[in-house]
C-alpha positions as a LaTeX table, in Angstrom:
\begin{tabular}{lrrr}
\hline
Residue & $x$ (\AA) & $y$ (\AA) & $z$ (\AA) \\
\hline
Ser1 & 22.15 & $-38.75$ & 15.33 \\
Pro2 & 23.55 & $-41.14$ & 13.69 \\
Met3 & 21.02 & $-41.82$ & 10.89 \\
Gln4 & 21.73 & $-40.54$ & 7.29 \\
Pro5 & 19.33 & $-38.38$ & 5.56 \\
Asn6 & 17.40 & $-40.53$ & 2.74 \\
Pro7 & 14.68 & $-39.53$ & 0.41 \\
Arg8 & 12.26 & $-42.47$ & 1.71 \\
Pro9 & 12.87 & $-42.47$ & 5.54 \\
Ala10 & 11.18 & $-44.88$ & 8.04 \\
Leu11 & 8.65 & $-43.70$ & 10.41 \\
Leu12 & 8.17 & $-46.84$ & 12.89 \\
Ala13 & 4.74 & $-46.98$ & 14.52 \\
Phe14 & 3.23 & $-49.35$ & 17.15 \\
Ile15 & $-0.32$ & $-50.36$ & 16.42 \\
Leu16 & $-2.42$ & $-51.66$ & 19.39 \\
Leu17 & $-5.32$ & $-52.69$ & 20.09 \\
Ala18 & $-5.71$ & $-54.30$ & 23.08 \\
Asn19 & $-2.69$ & $-54.96$ & 26.23 \\
Leu20 & 0.69 & $-54.95$ & 25.27 \\
Ser21 & 4.19 & $-54.07$ & 26.92 \\
Ile22 & 7.03 & $-52.88$ & 24.86 \\
Ala23 & 10.70 & $-52.47$ & 26.54 \\
Pro24 & 12.72 & $-49.50$ & 25.56 \\
Ala25 & 13.37 & $-49.75$ & 21.74 \\
His26 & 16.88 & $-49.20$ & 20.20 \\
Cys27 & 17.82 & $-48.52$ & 16.84 \\
Ala28 & 20.99 & $-48.43$ & 15.05 \\
Pro29 & 22.35 & $-48.05$ & 11.20 \\
Glu30 & 22.97 & $-50.89$ & 9.14 \\
Gly31 & 26.69 & $-52.16$ & 9.56 \\
Glu32 & 26.93 & $-49.87$ & 12.91 \\
Ser33 & 26.84 & $-51.05$ & 16.35 \\
Arg34 & 26.18 & $-47.86$ & 17.83 \\
Trp35 & 22.76 & $-47.82$ & 19.58 \\
Met36 & 20.22 & $-45.00$ & 19.64 \\
Pro37 & 17.62 & $-45.57$ & 22.18 \\
Leu38 & 14.09 & $-44.49$ & 20.77 \\
Phe39 & 12.08 & $-44.66$ & 24.03 \\
Asn40 & 13.65 & $-42.82$ & 27.55 \\
Gly41 & 11.79 & $-45.28$ & 30.06 \\
Thr42 & 9.85 & $-42.21$ & 31.83 \\
Asn43 & 7.50 & $-40.84$ & 29.71 \\
Leu44 & 5.80 & $-40.70$ & 25.99 \\
Ala45 & 8.45 & $-37.63$ & 24.68 \\
Gly46 & 9.47 & $-38.24$ & 21.33 \\
Trp47 & 6.14 & $-39.73$ & 20.42 \\
Ile48 & 2.65 & $-38.97$ & 19.08 \\
Val49 & $-0.86$ & $-40.77$ & 19.18 \\
Lys50 & $-2.56$ & $-40.73$ & 15.96 \\
Cys51 & $-6.36$ & $-42.21$ & 15.73 \\
Gln52 & $-9.50$ & $-40.83$ & 14.67 \\
Ala53 & $-11.00$ & $-37.96$ & 15.75 \\
Lys54 & $-13.77$ & $-39.87$ & 17.98 \\
Asp55 & $-10.76$ & $-41.31$ & 19.67 \\
Gln56 & $-8.73$ & $-38.39$ & 20.75 \\
Gly57 & $-8.34$ & $-37.45$ & 24.13 \\
Lys58 & $-8.75$ & $-41.58$ & 24.95 \\
Val59 & $-6.13$ & $-42.64$ & 26.88 \\
Phe60 & $-4.67$ & $-45.93$ & 25.93 \\
Trp61 & $-0.61$ & $-45.19$ & 25.75 \\
Lys62 & 1.30 & $-44.95$ & 28.94 \\
Val63 & 4.69 & $-45.78$ & 30.45 \\
Glu64 & 4.75 & $-47.97$ & 33.29 \\
Asp65 & 7.47 & $-49.57$ & 35.10 \\
Gly66 & 9.98 & $-48.37$ & 32.27 \\
Thr67 & 8.03 & $-49.98$ & 29.40 \\
Leu68 & 5.03 & $-48.54$ & 26.94 \\
Leu69 & 1.96 & $-49.92$ & 27.43 \\
Cys70 & $-1.31$ & $-49.68$ & 25.94 \\
Asp71 & $-4.53$ & $-50.69$ & 27.41 \\
Ser72 & $-7.73$ & $-50.92$ & 25.72 \\
Met73 & $-8.99$ & $-54.03$ & 27.82 \\
Gly74 & $-12.92$ & $-53.57$ & 27.90 \\
Arg75 & $-12.88$ & $-50.75$ & 26.00 \\
Lys76 & $-14.28$ & $-51.52$ & 22.38 \\
Asp77 & $-15.90$ & $-48.26$ & 21.87 \\
His78 & $-12.50$ & $-47.39$ & 19.50 \\
Asn79 & $-10.75$ & $-47.53$ & 16.17 \\
Tyr80 & $-6.94$ & $-47.99$ & 15.30 \\
Val81 & $-4.73$ & $-46.11$ & 17.98 \\
Trp82 & $-0.94$ & $-45.80$ & 16.54 \\
Leu83 & 2.19 & $-44.78$ & 18.84 \\
Leu84 & 4.09 & $-42.89$ & 16.14 \\
Thr85 & 8.27 & $-41.66$ & 16.89 \\
Glu86 & 8.80 & $-38.27$ & 15.67 \\
Lys87 & 11.95 & $-39.48$ & 14.44 \\
Glu88 & 12.59 & $-40.82$ & 11.08 \\
Phe89 & 15.38 & $-43.03$ & 9.86 \\
Ala90 & 17.13 & $-44.11$ & 6.70 \\
Asp91 & 18.59 & $-47.91$ & 6.96 \\
Phe92 & 18.21 & $-48.97$ & 10.48 \\
Lys93 & 18.15 & $-52.00$ & 12.65 \\
Leu94 & 15.34 & $-52.03$ & 15.42 \\
Lys95 & 15.74 & $-54.46$ & 18.63 \\
Leu96 & 12.54 & $-54.45$ & 20.59 \\
Lys97 & 11.16 & $-56.53$ & 23.34 \\
Phe98 & 7.34 & $-57.17$ & 23.42 \\
Gln99 & 5.08 & $-58.54$ & 25.66 \\
Ala100 & 1.07 & $-59.81$ & 25.25 \\
Phe101 & $-1.45$ & $-60.93$ & 27.34 \\
Thr102 & $-3.65$ & $-63.99$ & 26.74 \\
Asn103 & $-6.66$ & $-62.58$ & 27.66 \\
Ser104 & $-6.17$ & $-59.78$ & 25.37 \\
Pro105 & $-8.37$ & $-60.38$ & 21.83 \\
Gly106 & $-6.73$ & $-57.24$ & 19.86 \\
Asn107 & $-3.99$ & $-57.16$ & 17.09 \\
Ser108 & $-0.84$ & $-55.35$ & 17.61 \\
Gly109 & 1.97 & $-54.91$ & 15.18 \\
Leu110 & 5.26 & $-52.39$ & 14.52 \\
Gln111 & 4.68 & $-50.40$ & 11.29 \\
Phe112 & 7.70 & $-49.16$ & 9.08 \\
Arg113 & 8.50 & $-47.22$ & 6.18 \\
Ser114 & 4.70 & $-46.08$ & 6.99 \\
Arg115 & 3.15 & $-42.53$ & 6.25 \\
Phe116 & $-0.17$ & $-41.34$ & 8.33 \\
Asp117 & $-3.00$ & $-39.86$ & 6.16 \\
Asp118 & $-4.70$ & $-37.10$ & 8.18 \\
Thr119 & $-7.41$ & $-36.83$ & 4.87 \\
Ala120 & $-8.01$ & $-40.55$ & 4.99 \\
Ser121 & $-11.64$ & $-40.96$ & 6.52 \\
Gly122 & $-10.87$ & $-41.06$ & 10.37 \\
Gly123 & $-6.86$ & $-41.23$ & 8.86 \\
Trp124 & $-5.05$ & $-44.39$ & 7.88 \\
Leu125 & $-1.33$ & $-45.71$ & 8.42 \\
Asp126 & $-0.14$ & $-46.87$ & 5.00 \\
Gly127 & 2.47 & $-49.30$ & 4.66 \\
Pro128 & 3.80 & $-52.72$ & 5.91 \\
Gln129 & 3.26 & $-53.75$ & 9.46 \\
Val130 & 5.27 & $-56.92$ & 11.10 \\
Asp131 & 2.91 & $-58.58$ & 13.19 \\
Ile132 & 4.10 & $-58.47$ & 17.27 \\
His133 & 0.44 & $-59.74$ & 18.58 \\
Pro134 & $-1.88$ & $-61.55$ & 16.72 \\
Pro135 & $-4.98$ & $-63.28$ & 17.98 \\
Ala136 & $-3.89$ & $-66.22$ & 20.62 \\
Ser137 & $-4.83$ & $-69.05$ & 17.99 \\
Met138 & $-2.45$ & $-67.65$ & 15.38 \\
Ser139 & 0.54 & $-66.41$ & 17.39 \\
Trp140 & 2.87 & $-68.30$ & 14.82 \\
Arg141 & 1.95 & $-65.45$ & 12.55 \\
Thr142 & 4.43 & $-62.95$ & 14.77 \\
Gly143 & 7.44 & $-61.49$ & 12.38 \\
Leu144 & 5.00 & $-61.99$ & 9.15 \\
Ile145 & 4.56 & $-58.76$ & 7.15 \\
Tyr146 & 1.13 & $-57.32$ & 6.18 \\
Asp147 & 0.98 & $-54.35$ & 3.69 \\
Glu148 & $-1.95$ & $-52.07$ & 5.64 \\
Thr149 & $-1.88$ & $-49.82$ & 2.20 \\
Arg150 & $-5.52$ & $-49.38$ & 1.95 \\
Glu151 & $-5.13$ & $-50.56$ & $-2.09$ \\
Glu152 & $-2.97$ & $-53.41$ & $-0.83$ \\
Arg153 & $-4.32$ & $-55.21$ & 2.39 \\
Arg154 & $-2.60$ & $-58.30$ & 1.71 \\
Trp155 & 0.29 & $-60.18$ & 3.18 \\
Ile156 & 3.60 & $-59.82$ & 1.75 \\
Ser157 & 5.84 & $-62.07$ & 3.74 \\
Pro158 & 4.81 & $-64.57$ & 2.59 \\
Ser159 & 3.47 & $-62.88$ & $-0.39$ \\
Leu160 & $-0.23$ & $-63.68$ & $-0.65$ \\
Lys161 & $-2.89$ & $-61.96$ & $-3.22$ \\
Asp162 & $-4.84$ & $-61.03$ & $-0.12$ \\
Ser163 & $-5.31$ & $-61.04$ & 3.83 \\
Thr164 & $-6.15$ & $-64.57$ & 4.32 \\
Met165 & $-3.69$ & $-66.47$ & 6.04 \\
Asp166 & $-3.33$ & $-70.29$ & 6.06 \\
Pro167 & $-2.05$ & $-72.23$ & 8.84 \\
Lys168 & 0.15 & $-74.20$ & 6.23 \\
Phe169 & 2.38 & $-71.18$ & 6.34 \\
Lys170 & 2.91 & $-71.86$ & 10.40 \\
Pro171 & 6.53 & $-72.38$ & 10.60 \\
Ala172 & 7.63 & $-75.94$ & 12.12 \\
Arg173 & 9.22 & $-74.56$ & 15.75 \\
His174 & 7.56 & $-71.68$ & 16.69 \\
Val175 & 7.79 & $-70.12$ & 20.33 \\
Phe176 & 5.35 & $-67.04$ & 21.54 \\
Lys177 & 5.73 & $-66.36$ & 24.93 \\
Tyr178 & 2.60 & $-64.26$ & 27.06 \\
Ala179 & 3.22 & $-62.39$ & 30.18 \\
Gly180 & 3.69 & $-65.04$ & 32.86 \\
Asp181 & 5.26 & $-67.51$ & 30.96 \\
Gly182 & 8.78 & $-67.24$ & 32.68 \\
Asp183 & 10.13 & $-63.73$ & 31.61 \\
Gly184 & 7.04 & $-63.45$ & 29.23 \\
Trp185 & 8.95 & $-61.54$ & 26.79 \\
Asn186 & 9.40 & $-61.85$ & 23.17 \\
Asp187 & 12.78 & $-60.58$ & 20.99 \\
Leu188 & 11.92 & $-59.12$ & 17.67 \\
Thr189 & 14.36 & $-57.22$ & 15.46 \\
Leu190 & 13.71 & $-55.47$ & 12.18 \\
Ile191 & 16.28 & $-54.88$ & 9.60 \\
\hline
\end{tabular}
């Protein structure tokens, strides 16, 4: 692996509550052009699902047509279901393509520099999360960062005191593509 050990490694996780597709993600150390795929396009090897005990055994994550797909549509009887990579990285750059569906009411994100706490009531993943599929009326929040840490639960980019997000933070130019909108894929780079 081209990644260097670090006392505070990053753990990447996707939290998805509805339909979302993720193309193979690639990661590279800062300042290098050598990329390492995080997903093999075939199966969930190298990834683990973390969720509350009542949701274990329910299958929300699968591989379909070379993409990671989370599908919980029509199944409201669940809590958060995280897909975590088993690899850890120091400084990195992650390039990701993702797709969301207009009929999906859920919220999805990419968590980084996070740790899953199995001892929390049912389990919880503390740390920052980049929104990648907020509810449709707030798709402009894509790319903004929320701190899921239980003691914080607030926006950290932009820096706000809590989870309230006023539309005044909506960028002047914002484009969010849904499945069926042209190619329907969005690009996100996390550095």
